[in-house]
Amino acid sequence: MELILDTADLDAIKELDGLLDVTGVTTNPSIIAKSGHAPEEVIGGLVDYLRPDQKIFIQTVQTDFDGMMEEARHICGIRPENMYVKIPVTHDGLRAIKAAKAEGLGVLATAIYSADEAFMAAMNGADYLAPYVNRMCNYGDGIGQVVELIEMLAVQDLPSKVVAASFKNADQVHQLILAGIQAVTVPPAVALSMIDHPGTQIAVDEFTTNWKTAFGRTTLA
Ligand code: E4P
């Protein structure tokens, strides 16, 4: 499974990249707008920090077909590989996904709210499909829709990967890992909540205390 970080916070990316096997980073216009940095600075920071084999996903801002295509070419030209354009699955977006794939660009279909939207983007050749899990849960069974999407792609033998997005808690991620999700993109806080069980530190403190009490030191030898 690919573990992707959904953030423009470079400090958080560096911290988690040191701790975990991070496949790449996703952003969207809201994430970059809230970062407090200029878009060029955010994107430049990601390109400078991430290894060439780590993936970067940047979303189009324009919403018409021509604007999306212009920005898709720009985004995918920022570095030679592992650069993906995120395109929302509007009508113009679906056209742009087809056209971008015809030009050989890496494409993530985003702002997906149903398994059917995602499936159509897969038919158009999108490399990744990003269902917005938590937002989908506001309309019904978001997890169930994504589980169905995984099955739909498998039975129809479509190669698009599902990169589940818009997570608000670790349990949502857990359920989709169990269902065989190919990729997740998670905010740093959700990633940390998956590795920061308080019991672990309590256990380590207890080992140290017991060892020190018995042997008068905190090292093995
Ligand atoms: C996905 O790539 C999006 O950036 C993101 O997950 C949207 O999540 P939100 O619902 O927190 O805005």
GROMACS .gro file of C-alpha atoms and ligand atoms in nm:
model
  233
    1MET     CA    1   0.000   0.000   0.000
    2GLU     CA    2   0.119   0.352  -0.076
    3LEU     CA    3   0.124   0.587   0.221
    4ILE     CA    4   0.093   0.947   0.104
    5LEU     CA    5   0.088   1.260   0.318
    6ASP     CA    6  -0.192   1.510   0.255
    7THR     CA    7  -0.024   1.834   0.356
    8ALA     CA    8   0.191   2.129   0.254
    9ASP     CA    9   0.364   2.142   0.593
   10LEU     CA   10   0.725   2.065   0.506
   11ASP     CA   11   0.833   2.024   0.869
   12ALA     CA   12   0.562   1.762   0.924
   13ILE     CA   13   0.658   1.591   0.598
   14LYS     CA   14   1.023   1.573   0.705
   15GLU     CA   15   0.931   1.436   1.047
   16LEU     CA   16   0.699   1.167   0.911
   17ASP     CA   17   0.929   1.079   0.622
   18GLY     CA   18   1.193   0.996   0.881
   19LEU     CA   19   0.952   0.774   1.075
   20LEU     CA   20   0.750   0.602   0.804
   21ASP     CA   21   0.774   0.464   0.450
   22VAL     CA   22   0.624   0.767   0.273
   23THR     CA   23   0.538   0.725  -0.096
   24GLY     CA   24   0.470   1.091  -0.164
   25VAL     CA   25   0.271   1.404  -0.088
   26THR     CA   26  -0.066   1.533  -0.205
   27THR     CA   27  -0.180   1.893  -0.185
   28ASN     CA   28  -0.485   2.078  -0.306
   29PRO     CA   29  -0.557   2.450  -0.353
   30SER     CA   30  -0.705   2.480  -0.001
   31ILE     CA   31  -0.408   2.308   0.162
   32ILE     CA   32  -0.162   2.538  -0.018
   33ALA     CA   33  -0.377   2.847   0.050
   34LYS     CA   34  -0.379   2.766   0.423
   35SER     CA   35  -0.004   2.693   0.438
   36GLY     CA   36   0.091   3.059   0.474
   37HIS     CA   37   0.341   3.023   0.188
   38ALA     CA   38   0.330   3.115  -0.180
   39PRO     CA   39   0.240   2.824  -0.410
   40GLU     CA   40   0.582   2.839  -0.579
   41GLU     CA   41   0.749   2.815  -0.238
   42VAL     CA   42   0.539   2.514  -0.134
   43ILE     CA   43   0.591   2.328  -0.460
   44GLY     CA   44   0.961   2.419  -0.470
   45GLY     CA   45   1.000   2.294  -0.112
   46LEU     CA   46   0.843   1.960  -0.199
   47VAL     CA   47   1.054   1.918  -0.512
   48ASP     CA   48   1.374   2.004  -0.323
   49TYR     CA   49   1.302   1.779  -0.024
   50LEU     CA   50   1.139   1.466  -0.165
   51ARG     CA   51   1.349   1.197  -0.332
   52PRO     CA   52   1.295   1.148  -0.708
   53ASP     CA   53   1.114   0.819  -0.641
   54GLN     CA   54   0.864   0.988  -0.409
   55LYS     CA   55   0.550   1.116  -0.577
   56ILE     CA   56   0.418   1.472  -0.578
   57PHE     CA   57   0.053   1.550  -0.656
   58ILE     CA   58  -0.050   1.910  -0.735
   59GLN     CA   59  -0.405   2.013  -0.826
   60THR     CA   60  -0.521   2.237  -1.108
   61VAL     CA   61  -0.674   2.567  -0.997
   62GLN     CA   62  -0.849   2.669  -1.318
   63THR     CA   63  -1.180   2.493  -1.373
   64ASP     CA   64  -1.227   2.507  -1.752
   65PHE     CA   65  -1.082   2.244  -1.987
   66ASP     CA   66  -0.819   2.467  -2.150
   67GLY     CA   67  -0.706   2.607  -1.817
   68MET     CA   68  -0.682   2.262  -1.664
   69MET     CA   69  -0.477   2.133  -1.956
   70GLU     CA   70  -0.240   2.431  -1.941
   71GLU     CA   71  -0.187   2.376  -1.568
   72ALA     CA   72  -0.162   1.997  -1.609
   73ARG     CA   73   0.127   2.038  -1.855
   74HIS     CA   74   0.292   2.291  -1.625
   75ILE     CA   75   0.258   2.071  -1.314
   76CYS     CA   76   0.382   1.755  -1.485
   77GLY     CA   77   0.675   1.948  -1.635
   78ILE     CA   78   0.803   2.058  -1.294
   79ARG     CA   79   1.021   1.747  -1.261
   80PRO     CA   80   1.093   1.454  -1.493
   81GLU     CA   81   0.914   1.177  -1.305
   82ASN     CA   82   0.668   1.103  -1.027
   83MET     CA   83   0.484   1.430  -1.080
   84TYR     CA   84   0.106   1.402  -1.101
   85VAL     CA   85  -0.167   1.651  -1.178
   86LYS     CA   86  -0.482   1.628  -0.968
   87ILE     CA   87  -0.794   1.701  -1.172
   88PRO     CA   88  -1.144   1.723  -1.017
   89VAL     CA   89  -1.403   1.497  -1.182
   90THR     CA   90  -1.628   1.774  -1.319
   91HIS     CA   91  -1.736   1.753  -1.685
   92ASP     CA   92  -1.440   1.967  -1.790
   93GLY     CA   93  -1.225   1.766  -1.554
   94LEU     CA   94  -1.324   1.432  -1.706
   95ARG     CA   95  -1.241   1.569  -2.052
   96ALA     CA   96  -0.909   1.696  -1.919
   97ILE     CA   97  -0.830   1.357  -1.760
   98LYS     CA   98  -0.876   1.188  -2.099
   99ALA     CA   99  -0.669   1.450  -2.278
  100ALA     CA  100  -0.394   1.456  -2.015
  101LYS     CA  101  -0.363   1.077  -2.032
  102ALA     CA  102  -0.349   1.095  -2.414
  103GLU     CA  103  -0.048   1.324  -2.366
  104GLY     CA  104   0.110   1.074  -2.127
  105LEU     CA  105   0.077   1.287  -1.814
  106GLY     CA  106   0.041   1.135  -1.466
  107VAL     CA  107  -0.317   1.198  -1.348
  108LEU     CA  108  -0.501   1.172  -1.018
  109ALA     CA  109  -0.877   1.217  -1.045
  110THR     CA  110  -0.989   1.407  -0.738
  111ALA     CA  111  -1.287   1.554  -0.551
  112ILE     CA  112  -1.461   1.218  -0.592
  113TYR     CA  113  -1.780   1.170  -0.392
  114SER     CA  114  -1.907   0.836  -0.529
  115ALA     CA  115  -1.782   0.502  -0.657
  116ASP     CA  116  -1.946   0.573  -0.994
  117GLU     CA  117  -1.764   0.904  -1.043
  118ALA     CA  118  -1.440   0.729  -0.963
  119PHE     CA  119  -1.516   0.440  -1.197
  120MET     CA  120  -1.579   0.675  -1.491
  121ALA     CA  121  -1.250   0.854  -1.422
  122ALA     CA  122  -1.083   0.511  -1.423
  123MET     CA  123  -1.241   0.443  -1.765
  124ASN     CA  124  -1.082   0.770  -1.881
  125GLY     CA  125  -0.743   0.634  -1.780
  126ALA     CA  126  -0.671   0.815  -1.452
  127ASP     CA  127  -0.373   0.663  -1.273
  128TYR     CA  128  -0.516   0.739  -0.929
  129LEU     CA  129  -0.870   0.795  -0.802
  130ALA     CA  130  -0.917   0.999  -0.483
  131PRO     CA  131  -1.253   0.938  -0.315
  132TYR     CA  132  -1.308   1.188  -0.033
  133VAL     CA  133  -1.389   0.932   0.235
  134ASN     CA  134  -1.486   1.154   0.527
  135ARG     CA  135  -1.688   1.392   0.309
  136MET     CA  136  -1.863   1.089   0.152
  137CYS     CA  137  -1.952   0.972   0.502
  138ASN     CA  138  -2.160   1.292   0.534
  139TYR     CA  139  -2.384   1.159   0.254
  140GLY     CA  140  -2.396   0.791   0.350
  141ASP     CA  141  -2.165   0.494   0.372
  142GLY     CA  142  -1.839   0.645   0.249
  143ILE     CA  143  -1.631   0.346   0.350
  144GLY     CA  144  -1.875   0.108   0.180
  145GLN     CA  145  -1.861   0.311  -0.143
  146VAL     CA  146  -1.483   0.290  -0.151
  147VAL     CA  147  -1.490  -0.084  -0.079
  148GLU     CA  148  -1.729  -0.123  -0.374
  149LEU     CA  149  -1.501   0.090  -0.591
  150ILE     CA  150  -1.207  -0.142  -0.517
  151GLU     CA  151  -1.425  -0.437  -0.625
  152MET     CA  152  -1.557  -0.256  -0.936
  153LEU     CA  153  -1.202  -0.190  -1.059
  154ALA     CA  154  -1.101  -0.549  -0.991
  155VAL     CA  155  -1.396  -0.713  -1.168
  156GLN     CA  156  -1.364  -0.477  -1.466
  157ASP     CA  157  -0.986  -0.522  -1.470
  158LEU     CA  158  -0.906  -0.149  -1.466
  159PRO     CA  159  -0.555  -0.055  -1.352
  160SER     CA  160  -0.631   0.274  -1.171
  161LYS     CA  161  -0.524   0.281  -0.808
  162VAL     CA  162  -0.759   0.407  -0.541
  163VAL     CA  163  -0.591   0.663  -0.318
  164ALA     CA  164  -0.848   0.719  -0.047
  165ALA     CA  165  -0.844   1.079   0.081
  166SER     CA  166  -1.013   1.323   0.315
  167PHE     CA  167  -0.959   1.115   0.627
  168LYS     CA  168  -1.051   1.255   0.964
  169ASN     CA  169  -0.957   0.962   1.187
  170ALA     CA  170  -0.744   0.651   1.203
  171ASP     CA  171  -1.039   0.412   1.207
  172GLN     CA  172  -1.144   0.524   0.857
  173VAL     CA  173  -0.793   0.445   0.732
  174HIS     CA  174  -0.787   0.114   0.922
  175GLN     CA  175  -1.112  -0.003   0.763
  176LEU     CA  176  -0.988   0.068   0.412
  177ILE     CA  177  -0.649  -0.094   0.470
  178LEU     CA  178  -0.845  -0.403   0.573
  179ALA     CA  179  -1.047  -0.378   0.250
  180GLY     CA  180  -0.730  -0.383   0.039
  181ILE     CA  181  -0.694  -0.015  -0.050
  182GLN     CA  182  -0.395   0.049  -0.282
  183ALA     CA  183  -0.307   0.391  -0.139
  184VAL     CA  184  -0.416   0.638   0.126
  185THR     CA  185  -0.338   1.006   0.163
  186VAL     CA  186  -0.355   1.119   0.522
  187PRO     CA  187  -0.300   1.445   0.709
  188PRO     CA  188  -0.001   1.433   0.948
  189ALA     CA  189  -0.230   1.428   1.254
  190VAL     CA  190  -0.407   1.113   1.130
  191ALA     CA  191  -0.074   0.944   1.046
  192LEU     CA  192   0.057   1.028   1.394
  193SER     CA  193  -0.260   0.900   1.559
  194MET     CA  194  -0.190   0.562   1.395
  195ILE     CA  195   0.154   0.533   1.558
  196ASP     CA  196   0.114   0.719   1.887
  197HIS     CA  197  -0.070   0.477   2.114
  198PRO     CA  198  -0.003   0.601   2.471
  199GLY     CA  199   0.042   0.242   2.590
  200THR     CA  200   0.368   0.210   2.394
  201GLN     CA  201   0.549   0.486   2.586
  202ILE     CA  202   0.407   0.356   2.915
  203ALA     CA  203   0.545   0.010   2.832
  204VAL     CA  204   0.889   0.149   2.743
  205ASP     CA  205   0.901   0.355   3.065
  206GLU     CA  206   0.814   0.043   3.264
  207PHE     CA  207   1.095  -0.159   3.097
  208THR     CA  208   1.343   0.118   3.178
  209THR     CA  209   1.229   0.147   3.539
  210ASN     CA  210   1.239  -0.228   3.601
  211TRP     CA  211   1.584  -0.258   3.443
  212LYS     CA  212   1.722   0.035   3.641
  213THR     CA  213   1.578  -0.102   3.965
  214ALA     CA  214   1.735  -0.442   3.906
  215PHE     CA  215   2.074  -0.342   3.758
  216GLY     CA  216   2.123   0.024   3.849
  217ARG     CA  217   2.172   0.138   3.490
  218THR     CA  218   1.970   0.215   3.175
  219THR     CA  219   2.194   0.040   2.922
  220LEU     CA  220   2.220  -0.330   2.826
  221ALA     CA  221   2.589  -0.366   2.918
  222E4P     C1  222  -0.702   1.474  -0.140
  222E4P     O1  223  -0.606   1.459  -0.208
  222E4P     C2  224  -0.744   1.600  -0.080
  222E4P     O2  225  -0.631   1.685  -0.074
  222E4P     C3  226  -0.793   1.591   0.060
  222E4P     O3  227  -0.779   1.462   0.115
  222E4P     C4  228  -0.928   1.654   0.085
  222E4P     O4  229  -0.958   1.638   0.220
  222E4P     P1  230  -1.046   1.735   0.310
  222E4P     O5  231  -1.183   1.678   0.315
  222E4P     O6  232  -0.977   1.732   0.443
  222E4P     O7  233  -1.041   1.871   0.246
   0.00000   0.00000   0.00000
